[in-house]
Coordinates of N, CA and C in Angstrom, one line a residue:
X5 N -12.6 13.0 32.5 CA -13.9 12.9 32.0 C -14.0 13.6 30.7
X6 N -14.5 13.0 29.6 CA -14.5 13.6 28.3 C -15.7 14.5 28.1
X7 N -15.6 15.4 27.2 CA -16.7 16.3 26.9 C -17.6 15.6 25.8
X8 N -18.7 16.3 25.5 CA -19.6 15.8 24.4 C -18.8 15.8 23.1
X9 N -18.0 16.8 22.9 CA -17.3 16.9 21.6 C -16.3 15.8 21.5
X10 N -15.6 15.5 22.6 CA -14.6 14.5 22.7 C -15.3 13.1 22.4
X11 N -16.4 12.9 23.0 CA -17.1 11.6 22.8 C -17.6 11.5 21.4
X12 N -18.1 12.6 20.8 CA -18.5 12.6 19.4 C -17.4 12.3 18.5
X13 N -16.2 12.9 18.7 CA -15.0 12.6 17.9 C -14.6 11.2 18.1
X14 N -14.7 10.6 19.3 CA -14.3 9.3 19.5 C -15.2 8.3 18.8
X15 N -16.5 8.5 18.8 CA -17.4 7.7 18.1 C -17.2 7.8 16.6
X16 N -17.0 9.0 16.1 CA -16.7 9.2 14.7 C -15.4 8.5 14.2
X17 N -14.4 8.6 15.0 CA -13.1 7.9 14.7 C -13.3 6.4 14.7
X18 N -14.0 5.9 15.7 CA -14.2 4.5 15.8 C -15.0 4.0 14.6
X19 N -15.9 4.7 14.1 CA -16.7 4.3 12.9 C -15.7 4.3 11.7
X20 N -14.9 5.4 11.6 CA -13.9 5.5 10.5 C -12.9 4.3 10.5
X21 N -12.5 4.0 11.7 CA -11.6 2.8 11.9 C -12.2 1.5 11.5
X22 N -13.4 1.3 11.9 CA -14.1 0.0 11.5 C -14.4 -0.1 10.0
X23 N -14.7 1.1 9.4 CA -15.0 1.1 8.0 C -13.7 1.0 7.1
X24 N -12.6 1.5 7.6 CA -11.4 1.6 6.7 C -10.2 0.8 7.1
X25 N -10.1 0.2 8.3 CA -8.9 -0.5 8.7 C -8.5 -1.6 7.8
X26 N -9.4 -2.5 7.4 CA -9.1 -3.6 6.5 C -8.5 -3.1 5.2
X27 N -9.1 -2.1 4.6 CA -8.6 -1.6 3.4 C -7.2 -1.0 3.5
X28 N -7.0 -0.3 4.6 CA -5.6 0.3 4.8 C -4.6 -0.8 5.0
X29 N -5.0 -1.9 5.7 CA -4.1 -3.0 5.9 C -3.8 -3.7 4.6
X30 N -4.8 -3.9 3.7 CA -4.6 -4.4 2.4 C -3.6 -3.6 1.6
X31 N -3.8 -2.3 1.6 CA -3.0 -1.3 0.9 C -1.5 -1.5 1.4
X32 N -1.3 -1.5 2.7 CA 0.0 -1.7 3.3 C 0.6 -3.0 2.8
X33 N -0.1 -4.1 2.8 CA 0.4 -5.4 2.4 C 0.8 -5.3 0.9
X34 N 0.0 -4.7 0.1 CA 0.3 -4.7 -1.4 C 1.5 -3.8 -1.7
X35 N 1.7 -2.7 -0.9 CA 2.8 -1.8 -1.1 C 4.1 -2.3 -0.6
X36 N 4.1 -3.1 0.5 CA 5.3 -3.6 1.1 C 5.6 -5.0 0.8
X37 N 4.6 -5.8 0.4 CA 4.8 -7.2 0.2 C 4.9 -8.0 1.5
X38 N 4.7 -7.4 2.6 CA 4.9 -8.0 3.9 C 3.5 -8.1 4.6
X39 N 3.0 -9.3 4.7 CA 1.7 -9.6 5.3 C 1.8 -9.2 6.8
X40 N 2.9 -9.6 7.5 CA 3.0 -9.3 8.9 C 3.1 -7.8 9.2
X41 N 3.7 -7.1 8.3 CA 3.8 -5.6 8.6 C 2.5 -4.9 8.3
X42 N 1.6 -5.4 7.5 CA 0.5 -4.7 7.0 C -0.4 -4.2 8.2
X43 N -0.7 -5.1 9.1 CA -1.6 -4.7 10.2 C -0.9 -3.6 11.1
X44 N 0.4 -3.8 11.3 CA 1.2 -2.8 12.1 C 1.1 -1.4 11.4
X45 N 1.4 -1.4 10.1 CA 1.4 -0.1 9.3 C 0.0 0.5 9.4
X46 N -1.0 -0.3 9.2 CA -2.4 0.3 9.2 C -2.7 0.8 10.6
X47 N -2.3 0.1 11.6 CA -2.5 0.6 13.0 C -1.7 1.8 13.3
X48 N -0.5 1.9 12.8 CA 0.3 3.1 13.0 C -0.3 4.3 12.3
X49 N -0.8 4.0 11.1 CA -1.5 5.1 10.3 C -2.7 5.6 11.1
X50 N -3.5 4.7 11.6 CA -4.7 5.1 12.3 C -4.4 5.8 13.6
X51 N -3.3 5.4 14.2 CA -2.9 6.1 15.5 C -2.5 7.6 15.1
X52 N -1.8 7.7 14.0 CA -1.4 9.1 13.6 C -2.6 9.9 13.2
X53 N -3.6 9.3 12.6 CA -4.9 10.0 12.3 C -5.6 10.4 13.5
X54 N -5.6 9.5 14.5 CA -6.3 9.8 15.8 C -5.7 11.0 16.5
X55 N -4.4 11.1 16.4 CA -3.7 12.3 17.1 C -4.0 13.6 16.4
X56 N -4.4 13.5 15.1 CA -4.8 14.7 14.3 C -6.2 14.6 13.8
X57 N -7.1 13.9 14.6 CA -8.4 13.6 14.1 C -9.2 14.9 13.9
X58 N -9.0 15.9 14.7 CA -9.8 17.2 14.5 C -9.5 17.7 13.1
X59 N -8.3 17.6 12.6 CA -7.9 18.1 11.3 C -8.4 17.1 10.2
X60 N -8.2 15.8 10.5 CA -8.5 14.8 9.5 C -10.0 14.8 9.2
X61 N -10.8 14.8 10.2 CA -12.3 14.8 10.0 C -12.8 16.0 9.3
X62 N -12.1 17.1 9.4 CA -12.5 18.3 8.7 C -12.0 18.3 7.2
X63 N -11.1 17.4 6.8 CA -10.6 17.4 5.5 C -11.7 17.0 4.5
X64 N -11.5 17.4 3.2 CA -12.4 17.0 2.2 C -12.5 15.5 1.9
X65 N -11.3 14.8 2.0 CA -11.2 13.4 1.7 C -10.4 12.7 2.8
X66 N -11.0 12.4 3.9 CA -10.2 11.8 5.0 C -9.6 10.4 4.6
X67 N -10.3 9.7 3.8 CA -9.8 8.3 3.4 C -8.6 8.5 2.5
X68 N -8.6 9.5 1.6 CA -7.4 9.7 0.8 C -6.2 10.1 1.7
X69 N -6.5 10.9 2.7 CA -5.5 11.3 3.6 C -4.9 10.1 4.3
X70 N -5.8 9.2 4.8 CA -5.4 8.0 5.4 C -4.5 7.1 4.5
X71 N -4.9 7.0 3.3 CA -4.2 6.2 2.3 C -2.8 6.8 2.1
X72 N -2.7 8.1 2.1 CA -1.4 8.8 2.0 C -0.5 8.5 3.2
X73 N -1.1 8.5 4.4 CA -0.3 8.2 5.6 C 0.2 6.7 5.5
X74 N -0.6 5.8 5.0 CA -0.2 4.4 4.9 C 0.9 4.3 3.8
X75 N 0.8 5.0 2.7 CA 1.8 5.0 1.7 C 3.1 5.6 2.2
X76 N 3.1 6.7 2.9 CA 4.3 7.2 3.5 C 4.9 6.3 4.5
X77 N 4.2 5.7 5.3 CA 4.7 4.7 6.3 C 5.3 3.5 5.6
X78 N 4.6 3.0 4.5 CA 5.2 1.9 3.7 C 6.5 2.3 3.1
X79 N 6.5 3.5 2.5 CA 7.8 4.0 1.9 C 8.9 4.0 2.9
X80 N 8.6 4.5 4.0 CA 9.7 4.6 5.1 C 10.1 3.2 5.5
X81 N 9.2 2.2 5.6 CA 9.5 0.8 6.0 C 10.4 0.2 4.9
X82 N 10.0 0.4 3.6 CA 10.8 -0.1 2.5 C 12.2 0.4 2.5
X83 N 12.3 1.7 2.7 CA 13.6 2.4 2.7 C 14.5 1.8 3.8
X84 N 13.9 1.6 5.0 CA 14.6 1.1 6.1 C 15.1 -0.3 5.8
X85 N 14.2 -1.1 5.2 CA 14.6 -2.5 4.9 C 15.7 -2.5 3.9
X86 N 15.7 -1.6 2.9 CA 16.8 -1.6 1.9 C 18.1 -1.2 2.6
X87 N 18.0 -0.2 3.5 CA 19.3 0.2 4.2 C 19.8 -1.0 5.0
X88 N 18.9 -1.7 5.7 CA 19.3 -2.9 6.5 C 19.9 -4.0 5.7
X89 N 19.3 -4.2 4.5 CA 19.9 -5.3 3.6 C 21.2 -4.9 3.2
X90 N 21.4 -3.6 2.9 CA 22.8 -3.1 2.5 C 23.8 -3.3 3.6
X91 N 23.4 -3.0 4.8 CA 24.3 -3.2 5.9 C 24.6 -4.7 6.1
X92 N 23.7 -5.6 6.0 CA 23.9 -7.0 6.2 C 24.8 -7.5 5.0
X93 N 24.6 -7.0 3.8 CA 25.4 -7.4 2.7 C 26.8 -7.1 2.9
X94 N 27.2 -6.1 3.6 CA 28.6 -5.7 3.9 C 29.3 -6.8 4.7
X95 N 28.5 -7.6 5.5 CA 29.1 -8.6 6.4 C 28.9 -10.0 5.9
X96 N 27.9 -10.2 5.1 CA 27.6 -11.6 4.7 C 27.7 -11.7 3.2
X97 N 28.2 -12.7 2.6 CA 28.2 -12.9 1.2 C 26.8 -13.3 0.8
X98 N 26.4 -12.8 -0.4 CA 25.1 -13.1 -0.9 C 25.3 -14.3 -1.8
X99 N 24.5 -15.3 -1.6 CA 24.5 -16.5 -2.5 C 23.2 -16.4 -3.3
X100 N 23.4 -16.8 -4.5 CA 22.2 -16.9 -5.4 C 21.5 -18.2 -5.1
X101 N 20.2 -18.1 -4.8 CA 19.4 -19.3 -4.5 C 18.7 -19.7 -5.8
X102 N 18.8 -20.9 -6.2 CA 18.1 -21.4 -7.4 C 17.3 -22.6 -7.0
X103 N 16.1 -22.6 -7.5 CA 15.2 -23.7 -7.3 C 14.9 -24.4 -8.6
X104 N 15.0 -25.7 -8.6 CA 14.7 -26.5 -9.8 C 13.2 -26.6 -9.9
X105 N 12.6 -26.4 -11.0 CA 11.2 -26.6 -11.3 C 10.3 -25.9 -10.2
X106 N 10.4 -24.6 -10.1 CA 9.6 -24.0 -9.0 C 8.1 -24.1 -9.4
X107 N 7.3 -24.2 -8.3 CA 5.9 -24.3 -8.5 C 5.3 -23.0 -7.8
X108 N 5.3 -21.9 -8.6 CA 4.9 -20.6 -8.0 C 3.6 -20.2 -8.5
X109 N 2.7 -19.9 -7.6 CA 1.3 -19.4 -8.0 C 1.4 -18.0 -8.6
X110 N 0.4 -17.7 -9.4 CA 0.4 -16.4 -10.1 C 0.4 -15.2 -9.1
X111 N -0.2 -15.4 -8.0 CA -0.3 -14.4 -7.0 C 1.1 -14.0 -6.5
X112 N 1.9 -15.0 -6.3 CA 3.3 -14.8 -5.9 C 4.1 -14.1 -6.9
X113 N 3.9 -14.5 -8.2 CA 4.5 -13.8 -9.3 C 4.2 -12.3 -9.4
X114 N 3.0 -12.0 -9.2 CA 2.5 -10.6 -9.2 C 3.2 -9.9 -8.1
X115 N 3.1 -10.4 -6.9 CA 3.7 -9.8 -5.7 C 5.2 -9.5 -5.9
X116 N 5.9 -10.5 -6.4 CA 7.3 -10.3 -6.7 C 7.5 -9.3 -7.7
X117 N 6.7 -9.2 -8.8 CA 6.9 -8.2 -9.8 C 6.6 -6.8 -9.2
X118 N 5.6 -6.7 -8.4 CA 5.3 -5.4 -7.8 C 6.4 -4.9 -6.9
X119 N 7.0 -5.8 -6.2 CA 8.2 -5.4 -5.3 C 9.3 -4.9 -6.1
X120 N 9.4 -5.3 -7.4 CA 10.5 -4.8 -8.2 C 10.3 -3.4 -8.8
X121 N 9.1 -2.9 -8.7 CA 8.8 -1.6 -9.2 C 9.2 -0.6 -8.2
X122 N 9.7 0.6 -8.6 CA 9.9 1.7 -7.7 C 8.6 2.1 -7.0
X123 N 8.8 2.6 -5.8 CA 7.6 2.8 -4.9 C 6.5 3.6 -5.5
X124 N 6.7 4.7 -6.2 CA 5.6 5.5 -6.7 C 4.9 4.7 -7.8
X125 N 5.6 4.0 -8.7 CA 4.9 3.3 -9.7 C 4.1 2.2 -9.0
X126 N 4.7 1.5 -8.0 CA 4.0 0.4 -7.4 C 2.7 1.0 -6.7
X127 N 2.8 2.1 -6.0 CA 1.7 2.7 -5.3 C 0.6 3.0 -6.3
X128 N 0.9 3.6 -7.4 CA 0.0 4.0 -8.5 C -0.7 2.8 -9.0
X129 N 0.0 1.7 -9.4 CA -0.5 0.5 -9.9 C -1.4 -0.2 -8.9
X130 N -1.0 -0.3 -7.7 CA -1.8 -1.0 -6.7 C -3.1 -0.2 -6.4
X131 N -3.0 1.1 -6.3 CA -4.2 1.9 -6.0 C -5.2 1.9 -7.2
X132 N -4.7 2.0 -8.4 CA -5.5 2.0 -9.6 C -6.1 0.7 -9.9
X133 N -5.3 -0.4 -9.9 CA -5.8 -1.7 -10.4 C -6.2 -2.7 -9.3
X134 N -5.6 -2.6 -8.1 CA -6.0 -3.6 -7.1 C -7.1 -3.0 -6.3
X135 N -7.1 -1.6 -6.1 CA -8.1 -1.0 -5.3 C -9.2 -0.2 -6.1
X136 N -9.0 -0.3 -7.4 CA -10.0 0.3 -8.4 C -10.2 1.8 -8.1
X137 N -9.2 2.5 -7.6 CA -9.4 4.0 -7.4 C -9.3 4.7 -8.7
X138 N -9.9 5.8 -8.7 CA -9.8 6.7 -9.9 C -8.5 7.4 -9.9
X139 N -8.1 8.0 -11.0 CA -6.8 8.7 -11.0 C -6.8 9.8 -10.0
X140 N -8.0 10.5 -9.9 CA -8.1 11.6 -8.9 C -7.9 11.1 -7.5
X141 N -8.5 10.0 -7.1 CA -8.4 9.5 -5.8 C -7.0 9.0 -5.5
X142 N -6.4 8.4 -6.5 CA -5.0 8.0 -6.3 C -4.1 9.2 -6.1
X143 N -4.3 10.2 -6.9 CA -3.5 11.4 -6.7 C -3.7 12.0 -5.3
X144 N -4.9 12.0 -4.9 CA -5.2 12.5 -3.5 C -4.5 11.7 -2.5
X145 N -4.5 10.4 -2.6 CA -3.9 9.5 -1.6 C -2.4 9.7 -1.6
X146 N -1.8 9.9 -2.7 CA -0.3 9.9 -2.8 C 0.2 11.4 -2.7
X147 N -0.7 12.3 -2.8 CA -0.2 13.7 -2.8 C 0.6 14.1 -4.0
X148 N 0.1 13.6 -5.2 CA 0.8 13.9 -6.5 C -0.3 14.3 -7.5
X149 N 0.1 14.8 -8.6 CA -0.9 15.3 -9.6 C -1.5 14.1 -10.4
X150 N -2.7 14.4 -11.0 CA -3.3 13.3 -11.8 C -2.4 12.9 -12.9
X151 N -1.7 13.9 -13.5 CA -0.8 13.6 -14.7 C 0.3 12.6 -14.2
X152 N 0.8 12.8 -13.0 CA 1.8 11.9 -12.5 C 1.3 10.5 -12.3
X153 N 0.0 10.5 -11.8 CA -0.6 9.2 -11.6 C -0.7 8.5 -12.9
X154 N -1.2 9.2 -13.9 CA -1.3 8.6 -15.3 C 0.0 8.1 -15.8
X155 N 1.0 8.9 -15.7 CA 2.3 8.5 -16.2 C 2.9 7.3 -15.4
X156 N 2.9 7.4 -14.1 CA 3.5 6.4 -13.3 C 2.7 5.0 -13.4
X157 N 1.4 5.1 -13.5 CA 0.6 3.9 -13.7 C 0.9 3.3 -15.0
X158 N 1.0 4.1 -16.1 CA 1.3 3.6 -17.4 C 2.7 2.9 -17.4
X159 N 3.7 3.6 -16.9 CA 5.0 3.0 -16.9 C 5.1 1.8 -16.0
X160 N 4.4 1.8 -14.9 CA 4.4 0.7 -14.0 C 3.8 -0.5 -14.6
X161 N 2.6 -0.3 -15.3 CA 2.0 -1.5 -16.0 C 2.8 -2.0 -17.1
X162 N 3.5 -1.1 -17.8 CA 4.4 -1.6 -18.9 C 5.5 -2.5 -18.3
X163 N 6.0 -2.0 -17.2 CA 7.1 -2.8 -16.5 C 6.6 -4.1 -16.0
X164 N 5.4 -4.1 -15.4 CA 4.8 -5.4 -15.0 C 4.5 -6.3 -16.2
X165 N 4.0 -5.8 -17.3 CA 3.8 -6.6 -18.4 C 5.1 -7.3 -18.9
X166 N 6.2 -6.5 -18.8 CA 7.5 -7.0 -19.2 C 7.9 -8.1 -18.2
X167 N 7.8 -7.8 -16.9 CA 8.2 -8.7 -15.9 C 7.4 -10.0 -15.9
X168 N 6.1 -9.9 -16.1 CA 5.2 -11.1 -16.1 C 5.1 -11.7 -17.4
X169 N 5.5 -11.1 -18.5 CA 5.4 -11.7 -19.8 C 4.0 -11.8 -20.3
X170 N 3.1 -10.9 -19.9 CA 1.7 -11.0 -20.3 C 1.1 -9.6 -20.5
X171 N 0.1 -9.6 -21.4 CA -0.6 -8.4 -21.6 C -1.8 -8.3 -20.5
X172 N -1.9 -9.3 -19.8 CA -3.0 -9.4 -18.8 C -2.6 -8.9 -17.4
X173 N -1.5 -8.0 -17.3 CA -1.0 -7.5 -16.1 C -2.1 -6.8 -15.2
X174 N -3.0 -6.0 -15.7 CA -4.0 -5.3 -14.9 C -4.9 -6.4 -14.2
X175 N -5.3 -7.4 -15.0 CA -6.2 -8.4 -14.5 C -5.4 -9.2 -13.4
X176 N -4.2 -9.5 -13.6 CA -3.4 -10.3 -12.7 C -3.2 -9.5 -11.4
X177 N -2.9 -8.2 -11.5 CA -2.8 -7.4 -10.3 C -4.1 -7.4 -9.5
X178 N -5.2 -7.3 -10.2 CA -6.5 -7.3 -9.5 C -6.8 -8.6 -8.9
X179 N -6.5 -9.7 -9.6 CA -6.7 -11.1 -9.2 C -5.9 -11.3 -7.9
X180 N -4.6 -10.9 -8.0 CA -3.7 -11.1 -6.8 C -4.3 -10.4 -5.6
X181 N -4.8 -9.2 -5.8 CA -5.3 -8.5 -4.6 C -6.6 -9.2 -4.1
X182 N -7.4 -9.7 -5.0 CA -8.6 -10.4 -4.6 C -8.3 -11.7 -3.9
X183 N -7.2 -12.4 -4.3 CA -6.8 -13.6 -3.6 C -6.3 -13.3 -2.2
X184 N -5.6 -12.2 -2.0 CA -5.1 -11.9 -0.7 C -6.2 -11.4 0.2
X185 N -7.2 -10.7 -0.4 CA -8.1 -10.0 0.5 C -9.5 -10.7 0.6
X186 N -9.6 -11.9 0.0 CA -10.8 -12.6 0.1 C -11.9 -12.0 -0.7
X187 N -11.5 -11.2 -1.8 CA -12.5 -10.7 -2.7 C -13.1 -9.4 -2.3
X188 N -12.4 -8.6 -1.5 CA -13.0 -7.3 -1.1 C -12.1 -6.1 -1.5
X189 N -11.2 -6.3 -2.4 CA -10.4 -5.1 -2.8 C -11.2 -4.0 -3.4
X190 N -10.8 -2.8 -3.3 CA -11.5 -1.7 -4.0 C -12.2 -0.9 -2.9
X191 N -13.0 0.0 -3.4 CA -13.7 1.0 -2.5 C -14.6 0.2 -1.6
X192 N -14.9 0.9 -0.5 CA -15.8 0.3 0.4 C -17.2 0.4 -0.2
X193 N -17.9 -0.7 -0.2 CA -19.2 -0.7 -0.8 C -20.3 -0.6 0.2

């Protein structure tokens, strides 16, 4: 039988979950490029938050903390996938797949370009341009300084512009996020 405090914490966590789950899943999808993994990562992050809910709810920025947990889980997933690919490559020859006249949507191009960025640059670009977070909020979510956010975002956008061959990279990143999320990327409104 729960106490009043436990019940209040449960209600508060449930409200936090309802308010931020979709955003955390979108963040996970954009960071990993894996739609199937996005819900799992968001759920894992929220489970971790629940286990530490007394500390999380007392934090100045619980949403930033949650984004940081998702980013760390995404980073771990990506590293595991890279290690697995390397193991598979030892046993199977890699063939280069070529497609004649590919018909690839702009969203797919952006997602592919994002996957080519190192994790920190990708995270900064996604949080700044797809989620419209401020430099300060991005720094809080990733546990880095505002100067690092500025630097990594600038370098990441330059790399995306090179990869996409356009000066419209920020708009394309935002458009790709909007296409994936049904038009609700960014802060909760």
